[in-house]
JSON list of C-alpha atoms and ligand atoms in Angstrom, two decimals:
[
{"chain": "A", "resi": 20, "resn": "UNK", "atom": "CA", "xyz": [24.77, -5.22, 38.92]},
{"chain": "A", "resi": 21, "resn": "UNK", "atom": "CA", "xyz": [22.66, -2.04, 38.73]},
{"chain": "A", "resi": 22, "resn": "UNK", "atom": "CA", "xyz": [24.22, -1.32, 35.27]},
{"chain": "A", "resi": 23, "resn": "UNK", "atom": "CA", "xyz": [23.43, -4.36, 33.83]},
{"chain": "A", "resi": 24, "resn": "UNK", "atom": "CA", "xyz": [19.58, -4.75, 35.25]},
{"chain": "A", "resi": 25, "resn": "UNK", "atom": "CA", "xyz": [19.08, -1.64, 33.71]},
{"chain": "A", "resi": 26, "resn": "UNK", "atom": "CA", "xyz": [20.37, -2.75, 30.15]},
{"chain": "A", "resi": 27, "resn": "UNK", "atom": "CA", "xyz": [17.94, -5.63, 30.91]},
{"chain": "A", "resi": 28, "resn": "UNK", "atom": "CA", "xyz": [15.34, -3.25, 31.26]},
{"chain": "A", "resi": 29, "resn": "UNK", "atom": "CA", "xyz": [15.66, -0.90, 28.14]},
{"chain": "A", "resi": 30, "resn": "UNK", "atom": "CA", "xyz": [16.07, -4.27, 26.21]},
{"chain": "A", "resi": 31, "resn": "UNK", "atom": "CA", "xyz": [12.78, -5.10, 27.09]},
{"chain": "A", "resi": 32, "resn": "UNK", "atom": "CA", "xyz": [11.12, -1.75, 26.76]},
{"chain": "A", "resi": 33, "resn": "UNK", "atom": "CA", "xyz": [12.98, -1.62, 22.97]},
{"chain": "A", "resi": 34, "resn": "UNK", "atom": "CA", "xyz": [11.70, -5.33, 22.36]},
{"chain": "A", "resi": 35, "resn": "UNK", "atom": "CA", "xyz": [7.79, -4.01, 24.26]},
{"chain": "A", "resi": 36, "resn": "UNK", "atom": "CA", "xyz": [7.78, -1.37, 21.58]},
{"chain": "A", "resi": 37, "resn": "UNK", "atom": "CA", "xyz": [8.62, -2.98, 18.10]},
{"chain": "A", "resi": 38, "resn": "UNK", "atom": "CA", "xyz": [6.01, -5.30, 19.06]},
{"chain": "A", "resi": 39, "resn": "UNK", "atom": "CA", "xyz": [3.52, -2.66, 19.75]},
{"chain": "A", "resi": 40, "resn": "UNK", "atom": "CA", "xyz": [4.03, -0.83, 17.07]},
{"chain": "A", "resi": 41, "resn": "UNK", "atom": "CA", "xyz": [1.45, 2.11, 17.11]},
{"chain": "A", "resi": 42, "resn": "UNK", "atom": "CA", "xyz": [-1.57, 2.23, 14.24]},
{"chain": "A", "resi": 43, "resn": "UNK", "atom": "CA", "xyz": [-3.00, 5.50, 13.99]},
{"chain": "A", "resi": 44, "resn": "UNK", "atom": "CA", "xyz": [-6.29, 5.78, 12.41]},
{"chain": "A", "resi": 45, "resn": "UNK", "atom": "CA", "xyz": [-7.42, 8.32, 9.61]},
{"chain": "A", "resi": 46, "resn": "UNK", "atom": "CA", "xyz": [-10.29, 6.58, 8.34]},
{"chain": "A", "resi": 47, "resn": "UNK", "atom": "CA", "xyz": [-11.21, 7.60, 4.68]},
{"chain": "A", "resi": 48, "resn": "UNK", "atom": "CA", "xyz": [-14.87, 9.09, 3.66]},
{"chain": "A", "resi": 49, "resn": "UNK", "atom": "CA", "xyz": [-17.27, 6.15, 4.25]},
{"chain": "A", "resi": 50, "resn": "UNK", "atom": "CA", "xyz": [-20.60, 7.86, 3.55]},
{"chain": "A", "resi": 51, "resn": "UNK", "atom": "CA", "xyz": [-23.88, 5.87, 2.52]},
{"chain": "A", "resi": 52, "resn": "UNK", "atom": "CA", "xyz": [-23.00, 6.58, -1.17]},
{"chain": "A", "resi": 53, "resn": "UNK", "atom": "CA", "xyz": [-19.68, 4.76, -0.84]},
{"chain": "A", "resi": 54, "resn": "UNK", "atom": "CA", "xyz": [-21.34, 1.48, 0.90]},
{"chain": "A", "resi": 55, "resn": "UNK", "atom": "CA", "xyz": [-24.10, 1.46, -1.80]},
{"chain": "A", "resi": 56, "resn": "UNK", "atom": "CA", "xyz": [-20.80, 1.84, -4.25]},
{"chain": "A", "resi": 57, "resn": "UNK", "atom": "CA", "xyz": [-19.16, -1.19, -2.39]},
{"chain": "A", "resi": 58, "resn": "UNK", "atom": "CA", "xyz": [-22.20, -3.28, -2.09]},
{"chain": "A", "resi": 59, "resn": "UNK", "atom": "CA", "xyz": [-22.84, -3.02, -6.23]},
{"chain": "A", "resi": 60, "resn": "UNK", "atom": "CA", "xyz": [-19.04, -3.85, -7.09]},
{"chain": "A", "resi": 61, "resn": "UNK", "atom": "CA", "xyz": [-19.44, -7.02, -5.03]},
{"chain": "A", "resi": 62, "resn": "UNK", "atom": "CA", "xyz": [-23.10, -7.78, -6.66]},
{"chain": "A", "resi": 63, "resn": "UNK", "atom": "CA", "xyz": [-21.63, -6.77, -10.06]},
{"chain": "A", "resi": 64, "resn": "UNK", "atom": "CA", "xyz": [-18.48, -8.27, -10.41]},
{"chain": "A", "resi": 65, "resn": "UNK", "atom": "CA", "xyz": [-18.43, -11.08, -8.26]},
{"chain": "A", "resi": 66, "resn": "UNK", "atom": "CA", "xyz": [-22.05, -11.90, -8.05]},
{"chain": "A", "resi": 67, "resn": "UNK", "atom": "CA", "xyz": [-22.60, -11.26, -4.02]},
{"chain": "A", "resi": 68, "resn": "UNK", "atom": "CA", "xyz": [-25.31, -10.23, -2.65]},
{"chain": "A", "resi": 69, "resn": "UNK", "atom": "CA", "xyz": [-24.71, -8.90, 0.56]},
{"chain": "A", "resi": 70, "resn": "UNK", "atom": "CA", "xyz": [-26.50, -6.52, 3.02]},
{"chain": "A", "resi": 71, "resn": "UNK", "atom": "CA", "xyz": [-23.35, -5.16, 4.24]},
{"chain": "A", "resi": 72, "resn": "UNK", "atom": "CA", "xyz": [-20.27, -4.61, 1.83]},
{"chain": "A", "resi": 73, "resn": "UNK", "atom": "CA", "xyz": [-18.20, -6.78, 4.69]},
{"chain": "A", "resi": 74, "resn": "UNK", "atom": "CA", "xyz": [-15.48, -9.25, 3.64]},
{"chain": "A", "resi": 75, "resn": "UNK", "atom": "CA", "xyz": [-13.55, -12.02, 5.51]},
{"chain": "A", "resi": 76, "resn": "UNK", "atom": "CA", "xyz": [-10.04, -11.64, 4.58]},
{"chain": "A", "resi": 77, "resn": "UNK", "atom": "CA", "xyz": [-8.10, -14.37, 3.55]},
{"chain": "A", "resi": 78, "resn": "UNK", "atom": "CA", "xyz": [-5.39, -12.40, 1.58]},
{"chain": "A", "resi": 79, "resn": "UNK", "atom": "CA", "xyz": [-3.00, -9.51, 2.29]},
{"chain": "A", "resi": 80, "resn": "UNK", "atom": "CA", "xyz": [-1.94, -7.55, -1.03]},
{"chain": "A", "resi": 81, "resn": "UNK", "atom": "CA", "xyz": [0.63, -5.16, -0.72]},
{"chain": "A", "resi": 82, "resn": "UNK", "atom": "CA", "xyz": [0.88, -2.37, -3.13]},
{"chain": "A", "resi": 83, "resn": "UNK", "atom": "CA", "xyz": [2.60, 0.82, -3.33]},
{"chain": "A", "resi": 84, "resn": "UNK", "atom": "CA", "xyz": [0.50, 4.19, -4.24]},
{"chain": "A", "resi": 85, "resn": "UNK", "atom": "CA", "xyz": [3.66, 5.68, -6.95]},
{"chain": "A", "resi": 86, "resn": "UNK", "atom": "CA", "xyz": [2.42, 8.62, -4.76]},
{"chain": "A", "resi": 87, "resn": "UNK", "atom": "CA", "xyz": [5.23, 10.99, -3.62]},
{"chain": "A", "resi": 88, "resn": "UNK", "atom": "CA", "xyz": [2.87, 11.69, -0.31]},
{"chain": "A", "resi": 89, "resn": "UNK", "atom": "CA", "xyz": [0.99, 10.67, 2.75]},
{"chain": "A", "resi": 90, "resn": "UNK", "atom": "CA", "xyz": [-1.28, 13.44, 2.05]},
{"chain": "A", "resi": 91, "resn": "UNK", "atom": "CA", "xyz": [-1.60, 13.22, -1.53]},
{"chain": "A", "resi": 92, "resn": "UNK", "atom": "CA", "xyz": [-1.79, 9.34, -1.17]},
{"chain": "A", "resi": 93, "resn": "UNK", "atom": "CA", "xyz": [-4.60, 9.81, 1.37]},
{"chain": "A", "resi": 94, "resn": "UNK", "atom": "CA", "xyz": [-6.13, 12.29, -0.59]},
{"chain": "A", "resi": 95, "resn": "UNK", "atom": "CA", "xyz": [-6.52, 9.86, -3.79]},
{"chain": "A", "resi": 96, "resn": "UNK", "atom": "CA", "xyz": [-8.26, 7.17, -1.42]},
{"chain": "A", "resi": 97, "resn": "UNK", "atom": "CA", "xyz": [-10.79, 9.61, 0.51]},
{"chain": "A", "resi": 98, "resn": "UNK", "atom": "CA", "xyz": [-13.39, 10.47, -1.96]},
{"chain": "A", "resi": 99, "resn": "UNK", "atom": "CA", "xyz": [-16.15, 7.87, -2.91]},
{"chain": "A", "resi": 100, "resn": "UNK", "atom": "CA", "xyz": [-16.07, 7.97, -6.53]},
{"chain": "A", "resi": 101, "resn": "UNK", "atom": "CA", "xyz": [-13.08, 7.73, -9.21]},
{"chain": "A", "resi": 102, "resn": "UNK", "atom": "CA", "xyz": [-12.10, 10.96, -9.99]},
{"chain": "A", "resi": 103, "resn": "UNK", "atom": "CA", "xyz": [-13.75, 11.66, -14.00]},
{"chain": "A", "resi": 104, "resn": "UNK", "atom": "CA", "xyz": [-16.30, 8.91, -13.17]},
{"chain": "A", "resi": 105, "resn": "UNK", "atom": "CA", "xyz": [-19.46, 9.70, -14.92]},
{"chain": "A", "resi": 106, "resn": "UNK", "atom": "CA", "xyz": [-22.78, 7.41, -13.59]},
{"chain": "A", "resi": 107, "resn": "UNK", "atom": "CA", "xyz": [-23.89, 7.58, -17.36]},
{"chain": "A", "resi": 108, "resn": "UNK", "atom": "CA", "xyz": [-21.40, 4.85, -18.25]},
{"chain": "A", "resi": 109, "resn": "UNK", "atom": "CA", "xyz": [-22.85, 1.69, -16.89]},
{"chain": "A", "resi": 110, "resn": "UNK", "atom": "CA", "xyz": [-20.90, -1.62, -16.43]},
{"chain": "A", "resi": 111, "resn": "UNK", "atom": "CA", "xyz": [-17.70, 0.43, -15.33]},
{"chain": "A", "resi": 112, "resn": "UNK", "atom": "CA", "xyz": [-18.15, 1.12, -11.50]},
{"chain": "A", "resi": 113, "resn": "UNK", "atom": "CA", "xyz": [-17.95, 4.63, -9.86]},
{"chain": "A", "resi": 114, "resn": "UNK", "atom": "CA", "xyz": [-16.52, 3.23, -6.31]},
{"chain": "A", "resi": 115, "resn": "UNK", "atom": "CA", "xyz": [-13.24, 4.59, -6.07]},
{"chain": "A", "resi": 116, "resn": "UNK", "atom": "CA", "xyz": [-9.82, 2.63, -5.05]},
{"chain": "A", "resi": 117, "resn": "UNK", "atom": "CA", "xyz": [-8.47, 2.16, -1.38]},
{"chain": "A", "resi": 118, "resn": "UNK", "atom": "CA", "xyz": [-6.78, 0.14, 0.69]},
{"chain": "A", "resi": 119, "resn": "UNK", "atom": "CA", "xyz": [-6.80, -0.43, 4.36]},
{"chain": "A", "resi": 120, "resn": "UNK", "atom": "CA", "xyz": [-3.93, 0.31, 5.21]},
{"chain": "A", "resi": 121, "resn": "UNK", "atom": "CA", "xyz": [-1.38, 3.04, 4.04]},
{"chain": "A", "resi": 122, "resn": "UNK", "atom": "CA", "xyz": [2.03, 2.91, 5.10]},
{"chain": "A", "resi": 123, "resn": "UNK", "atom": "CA", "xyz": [4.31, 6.65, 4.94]},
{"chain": "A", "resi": 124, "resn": "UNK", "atom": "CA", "xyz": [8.08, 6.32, 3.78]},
{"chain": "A", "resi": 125, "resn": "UNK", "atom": "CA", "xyz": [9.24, 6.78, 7.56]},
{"chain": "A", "resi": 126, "resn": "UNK", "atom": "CA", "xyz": [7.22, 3.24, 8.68]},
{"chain": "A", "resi": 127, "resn": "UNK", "atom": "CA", "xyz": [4.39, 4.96, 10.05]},
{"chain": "A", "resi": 128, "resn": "UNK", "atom": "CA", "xyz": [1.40, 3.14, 10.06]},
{"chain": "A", "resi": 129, "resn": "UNK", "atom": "CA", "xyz": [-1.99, 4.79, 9.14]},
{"chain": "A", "resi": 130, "resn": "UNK", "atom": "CA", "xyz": [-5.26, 2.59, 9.01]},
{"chain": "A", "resi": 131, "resn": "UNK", "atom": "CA", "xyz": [-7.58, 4.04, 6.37]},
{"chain": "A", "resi": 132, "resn": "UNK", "atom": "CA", "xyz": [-10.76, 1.52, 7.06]},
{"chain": "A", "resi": 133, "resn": "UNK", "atom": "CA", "xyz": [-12.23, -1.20, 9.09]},
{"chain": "A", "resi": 134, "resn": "UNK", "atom": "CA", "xyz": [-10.23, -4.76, 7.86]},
{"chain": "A", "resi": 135, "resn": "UNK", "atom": "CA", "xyz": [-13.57, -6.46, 6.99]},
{"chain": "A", "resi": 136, "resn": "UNK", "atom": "CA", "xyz": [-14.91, -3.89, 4.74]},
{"chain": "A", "resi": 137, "resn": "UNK", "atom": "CA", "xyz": [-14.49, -4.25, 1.30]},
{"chain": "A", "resi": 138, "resn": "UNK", "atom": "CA", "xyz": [-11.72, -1.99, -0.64]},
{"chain": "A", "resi": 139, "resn": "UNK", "atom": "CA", "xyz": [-11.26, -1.57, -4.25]},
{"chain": "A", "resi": 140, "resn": "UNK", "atom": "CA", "xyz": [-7.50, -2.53, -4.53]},
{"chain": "A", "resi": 141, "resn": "UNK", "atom": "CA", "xyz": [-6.79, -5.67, -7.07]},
{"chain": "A", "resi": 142, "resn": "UNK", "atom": "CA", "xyz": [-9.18, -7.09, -9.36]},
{"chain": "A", "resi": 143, "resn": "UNK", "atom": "CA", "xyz": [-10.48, -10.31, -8.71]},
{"chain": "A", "resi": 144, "resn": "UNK", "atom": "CA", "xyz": [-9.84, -10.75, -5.08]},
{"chain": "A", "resi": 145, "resn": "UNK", "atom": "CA", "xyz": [-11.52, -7.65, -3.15]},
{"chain": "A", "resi": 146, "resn": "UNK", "atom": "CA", "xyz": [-14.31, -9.98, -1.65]},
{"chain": "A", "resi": 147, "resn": "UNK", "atom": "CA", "xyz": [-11.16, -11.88, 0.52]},
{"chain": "A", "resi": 148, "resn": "UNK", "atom": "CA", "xyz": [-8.30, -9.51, 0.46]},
{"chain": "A", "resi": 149, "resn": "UNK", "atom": "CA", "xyz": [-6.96, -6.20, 2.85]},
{"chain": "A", "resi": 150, "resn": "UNK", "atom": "CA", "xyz": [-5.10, -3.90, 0.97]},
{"chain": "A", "resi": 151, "resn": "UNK", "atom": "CA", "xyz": [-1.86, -2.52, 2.28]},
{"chain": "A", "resi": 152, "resn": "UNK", "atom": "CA", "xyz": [-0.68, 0.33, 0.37]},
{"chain": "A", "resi": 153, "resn": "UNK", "atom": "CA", "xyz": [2.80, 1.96, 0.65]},
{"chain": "A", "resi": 154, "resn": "UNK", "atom": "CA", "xyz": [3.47, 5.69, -0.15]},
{"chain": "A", "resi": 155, "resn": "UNK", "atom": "CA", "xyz": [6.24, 5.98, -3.04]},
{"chain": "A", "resi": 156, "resn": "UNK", "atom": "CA", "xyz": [7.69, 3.02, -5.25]},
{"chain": "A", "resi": 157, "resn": "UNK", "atom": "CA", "xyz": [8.57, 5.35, -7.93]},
{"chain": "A", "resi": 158, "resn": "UNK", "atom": "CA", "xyz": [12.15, 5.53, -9.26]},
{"chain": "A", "resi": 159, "resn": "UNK", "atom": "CA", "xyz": [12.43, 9.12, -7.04]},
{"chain": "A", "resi": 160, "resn": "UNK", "atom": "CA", "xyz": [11.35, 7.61, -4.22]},
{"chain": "A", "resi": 161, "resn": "UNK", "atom": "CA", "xyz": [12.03, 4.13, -4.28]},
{"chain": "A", "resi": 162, "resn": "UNK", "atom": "CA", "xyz": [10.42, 1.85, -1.28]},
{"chain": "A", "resi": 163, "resn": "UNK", "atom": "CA", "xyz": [12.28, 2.25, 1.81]},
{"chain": "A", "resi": 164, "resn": "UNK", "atom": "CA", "xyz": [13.01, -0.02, 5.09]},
{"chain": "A", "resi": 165, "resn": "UNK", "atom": "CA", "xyz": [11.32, 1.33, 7.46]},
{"chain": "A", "resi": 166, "resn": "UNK", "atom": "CA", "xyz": [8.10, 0.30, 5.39]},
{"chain": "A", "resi": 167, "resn": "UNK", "atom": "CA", "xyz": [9.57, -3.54, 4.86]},
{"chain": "A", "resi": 168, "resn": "UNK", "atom": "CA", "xyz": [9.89, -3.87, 8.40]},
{"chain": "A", "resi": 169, "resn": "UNK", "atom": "CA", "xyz": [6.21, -1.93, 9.26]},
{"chain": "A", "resi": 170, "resn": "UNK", "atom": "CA", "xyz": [5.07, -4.40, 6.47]},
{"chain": "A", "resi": 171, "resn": "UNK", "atom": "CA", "xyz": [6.22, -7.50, 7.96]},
{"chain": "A", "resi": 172, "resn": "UNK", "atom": "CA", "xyz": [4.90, -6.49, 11.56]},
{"chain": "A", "resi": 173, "resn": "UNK", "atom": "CA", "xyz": [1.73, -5.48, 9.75]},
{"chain": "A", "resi": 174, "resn": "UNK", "atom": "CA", "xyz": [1.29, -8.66, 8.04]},
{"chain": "A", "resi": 175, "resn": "UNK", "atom": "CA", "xyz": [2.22, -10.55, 11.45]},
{"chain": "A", "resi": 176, "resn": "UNK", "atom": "CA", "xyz": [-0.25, -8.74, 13.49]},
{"chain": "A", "resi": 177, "resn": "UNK", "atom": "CA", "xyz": [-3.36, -9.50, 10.67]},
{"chain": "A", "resi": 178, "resn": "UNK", "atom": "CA", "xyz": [-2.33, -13.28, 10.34]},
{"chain": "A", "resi": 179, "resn": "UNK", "atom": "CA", "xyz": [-2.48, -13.64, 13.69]},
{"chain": "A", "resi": 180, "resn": "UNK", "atom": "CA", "xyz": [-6.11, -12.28, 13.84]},
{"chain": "A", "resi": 181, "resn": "UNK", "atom": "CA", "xyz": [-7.45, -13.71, 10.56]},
{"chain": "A", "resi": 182, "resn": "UNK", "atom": "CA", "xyz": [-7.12, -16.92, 8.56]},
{"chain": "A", "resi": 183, "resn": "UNK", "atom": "CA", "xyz": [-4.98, -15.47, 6.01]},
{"chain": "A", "resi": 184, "resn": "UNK", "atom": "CA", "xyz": [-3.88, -17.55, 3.09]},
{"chain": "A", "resi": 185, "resn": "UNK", "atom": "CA", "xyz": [-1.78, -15.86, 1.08]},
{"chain": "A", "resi": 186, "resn": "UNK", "atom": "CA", "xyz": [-0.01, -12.81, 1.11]},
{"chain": "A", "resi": 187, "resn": "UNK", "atom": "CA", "xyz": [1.03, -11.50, -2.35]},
{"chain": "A", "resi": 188, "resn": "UNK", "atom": "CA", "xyz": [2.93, -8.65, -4.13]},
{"chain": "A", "resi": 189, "resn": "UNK", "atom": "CA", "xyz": [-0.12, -6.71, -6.78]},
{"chain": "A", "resi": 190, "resn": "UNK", "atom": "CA", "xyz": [1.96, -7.60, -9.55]},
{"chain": "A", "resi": 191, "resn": "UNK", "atom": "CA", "xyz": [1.09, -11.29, -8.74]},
{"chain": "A", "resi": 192, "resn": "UNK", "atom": "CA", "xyz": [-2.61, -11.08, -8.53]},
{"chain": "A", "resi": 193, "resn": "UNK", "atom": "CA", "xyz": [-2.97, -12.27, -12.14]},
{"chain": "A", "resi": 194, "resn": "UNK", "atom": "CA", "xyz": [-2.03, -15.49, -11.16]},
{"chain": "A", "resi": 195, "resn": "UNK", "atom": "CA", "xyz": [-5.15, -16.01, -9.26]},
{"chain": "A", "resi": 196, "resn": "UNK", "atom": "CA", "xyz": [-7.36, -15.84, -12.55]},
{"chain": "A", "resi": 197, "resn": "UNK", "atom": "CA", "xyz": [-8.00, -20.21, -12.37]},
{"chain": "A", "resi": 198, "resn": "UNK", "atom": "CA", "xyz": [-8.23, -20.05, -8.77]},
{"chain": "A", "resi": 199, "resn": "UNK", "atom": "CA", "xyz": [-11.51, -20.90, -6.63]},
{"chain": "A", "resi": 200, "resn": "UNK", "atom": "CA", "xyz": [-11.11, -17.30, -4.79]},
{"chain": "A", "resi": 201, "resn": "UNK", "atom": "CA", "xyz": [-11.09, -15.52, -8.41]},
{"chain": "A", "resi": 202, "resn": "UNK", "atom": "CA", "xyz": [-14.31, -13.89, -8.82]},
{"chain": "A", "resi": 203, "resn": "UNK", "atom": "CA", "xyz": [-14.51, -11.16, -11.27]},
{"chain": "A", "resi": 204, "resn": "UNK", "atom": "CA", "xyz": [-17.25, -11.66, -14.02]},
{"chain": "A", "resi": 205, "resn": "UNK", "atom": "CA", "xyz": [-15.40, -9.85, -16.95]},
{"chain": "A", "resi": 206, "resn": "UNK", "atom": "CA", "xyz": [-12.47, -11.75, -18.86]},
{"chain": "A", "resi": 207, "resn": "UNK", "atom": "CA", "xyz": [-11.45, -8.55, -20.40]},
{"chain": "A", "resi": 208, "resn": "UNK", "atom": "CA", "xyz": [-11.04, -6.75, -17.30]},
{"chain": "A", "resi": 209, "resn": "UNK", "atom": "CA", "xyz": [-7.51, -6.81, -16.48]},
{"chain": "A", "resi": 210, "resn": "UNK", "atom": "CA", "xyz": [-4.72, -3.90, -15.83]},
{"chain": "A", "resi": 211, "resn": "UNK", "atom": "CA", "xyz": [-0.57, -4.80, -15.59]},
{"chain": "A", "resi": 212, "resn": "UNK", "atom": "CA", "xyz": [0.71, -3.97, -12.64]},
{"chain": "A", "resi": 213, "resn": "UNK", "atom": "CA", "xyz": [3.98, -4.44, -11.41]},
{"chain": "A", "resi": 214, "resn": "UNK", "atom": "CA", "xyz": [3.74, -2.98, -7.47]},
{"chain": "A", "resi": 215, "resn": "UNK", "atom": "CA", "xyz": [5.30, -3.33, -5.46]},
{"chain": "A", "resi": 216, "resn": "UNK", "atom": "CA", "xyz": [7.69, -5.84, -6.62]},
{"chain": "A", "resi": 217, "resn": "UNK", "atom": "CA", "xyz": [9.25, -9.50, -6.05]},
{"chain": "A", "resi": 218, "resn": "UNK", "atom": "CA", "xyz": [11.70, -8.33, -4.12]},
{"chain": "A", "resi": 219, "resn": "UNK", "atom": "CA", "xyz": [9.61, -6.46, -1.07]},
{"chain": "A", "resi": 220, "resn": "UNK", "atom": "CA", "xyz": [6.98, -8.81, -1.78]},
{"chain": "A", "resi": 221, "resn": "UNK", "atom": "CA", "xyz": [9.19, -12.20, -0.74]},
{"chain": "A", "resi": 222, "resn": "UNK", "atom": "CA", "xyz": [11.34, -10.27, 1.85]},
{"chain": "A", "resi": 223, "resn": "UNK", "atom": "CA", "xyz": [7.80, -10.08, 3.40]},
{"chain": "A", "resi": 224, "resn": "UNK", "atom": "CA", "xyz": [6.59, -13.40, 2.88]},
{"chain": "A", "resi": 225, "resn": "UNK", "atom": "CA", "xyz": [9.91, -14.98, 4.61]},
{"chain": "A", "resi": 226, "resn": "UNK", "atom": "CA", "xyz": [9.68, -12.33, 7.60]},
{"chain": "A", "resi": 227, "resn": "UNK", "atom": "CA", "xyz": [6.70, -14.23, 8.73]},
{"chain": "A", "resi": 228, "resn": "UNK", "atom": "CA", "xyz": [7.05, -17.85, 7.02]},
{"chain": "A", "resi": 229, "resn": "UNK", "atom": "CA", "xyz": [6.19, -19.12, 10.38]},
{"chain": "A", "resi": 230, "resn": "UNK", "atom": "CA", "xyz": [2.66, -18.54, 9.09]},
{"chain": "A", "resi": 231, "resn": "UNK", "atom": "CA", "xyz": [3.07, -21.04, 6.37]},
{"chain": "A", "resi": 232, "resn": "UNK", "atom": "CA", "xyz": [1.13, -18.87, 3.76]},
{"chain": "A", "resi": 233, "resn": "UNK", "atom": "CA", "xyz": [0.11, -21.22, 0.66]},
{"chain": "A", "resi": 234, "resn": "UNK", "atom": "CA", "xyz": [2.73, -20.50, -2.78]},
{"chain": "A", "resi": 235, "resn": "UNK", "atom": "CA", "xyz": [0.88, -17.95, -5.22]},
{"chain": "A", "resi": 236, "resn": "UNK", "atom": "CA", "xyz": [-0.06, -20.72, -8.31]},
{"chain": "A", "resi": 237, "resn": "UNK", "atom": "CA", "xyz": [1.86, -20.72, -11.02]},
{"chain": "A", "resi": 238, "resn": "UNK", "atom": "CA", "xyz": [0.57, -19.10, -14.87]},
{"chain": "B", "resi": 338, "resn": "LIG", "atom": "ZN1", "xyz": [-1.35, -1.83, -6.45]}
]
């Protein structure tokens, strides 16, 4: 009887922590040149003006950095401006990329920003979406499970706080270019992306279909 009330027990502790799962916070640099940054990507290519660079999020895009490290991940997100970036070219923007959150090949969760600030992460959609970014992808170090499964509780844990609509892979985000949410000014700005792949991507969605995300629209 003991025995098995203590099974009982340690079930529910295991069960208490995978749906606690911890989120430890190293925010990236978030000086007053960086929200000036944010605030004139959101005037310039979506046509907000806002006083604060703040976004309601409506979309979760996960990525993956083709970074071999937390560190050197972290390190590409940290610094205000794009690396090179040179304020004499206009109509290109200086803010660098980030997401909000970064996830390390062992599942770990690290949260680089507040959710409802504005990160540079997929064209088109920043003004509605939070970035989740996950260390690796490349051929060397492919994706593993431990970051599925922190994805999925990520992605449970934000669409339970926020009216989240859609949840899609990078490599979809072209297919958002007709949609009402689409807001980037320039036709011709476009990159190909194919992060972090159909596979994680719908392995994700149907983890948490409960949620009854809306289908990415077809090309
Ligand atoms: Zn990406």
């Amino acid at each position: 009887m003991k025995h098995s009330l203590l099974i009982l027990i340690s079930c529910f502790l295991v069960v208490g922590c995978a749906s606690n799962k911890e989120i430890i916070q190293i925010p990236i640099l978030f000086n007053d040149e960086r929200v000036a940054l944010t605030k004139e990507y959101l005037q310039q290519r979506y046509g907000l003006e806002q006083e604060a660079p703040e976004i309601i999020p409506r979309m979760i895009v996960l990525h993956w950095t083709a970074i071999p490290s937390l560190k050197k991940s972290f390190e590409a997100f940290n610094r205000p401006t794009l690396p090179n970036w040179r304020p004499d070219i206009e109509s290109v923007s200086g803010l660098n990329v980030s997401a909000h959150f970064l996830v390390d090949q062992d599942g770990t969760i690290y949260q680089l920003m507040p959710e409802n600030i504005m990160a540079r992460h997929v064209i088109g959609l920043n003004h509605c979406a939070i970035g989740i970014e996950n260390v690796g992808g490349t051929d060397d170090m492919p994706l593993t499970k431990k970051q599925l499964a922190a994805n999925i509780y990520l992605v449970k844990q934000l669409a339970s706080k926020y009216p989240i609509e859609y949840v899609i892979g990078h490599h979809e985000y072209t297919h958002f270019e007709n949609h009402p949410l689409w807001l980037e000014v320039d036709d011709g700005y476009r990159t190909t992306k194919t992060d972090p792949g159909a596979d994680f991507t719908n392995k994700v969605r149907q983890a948490n279909k409960k949620f009854n995300f809306k289908p990415v629209p077809s090309k």
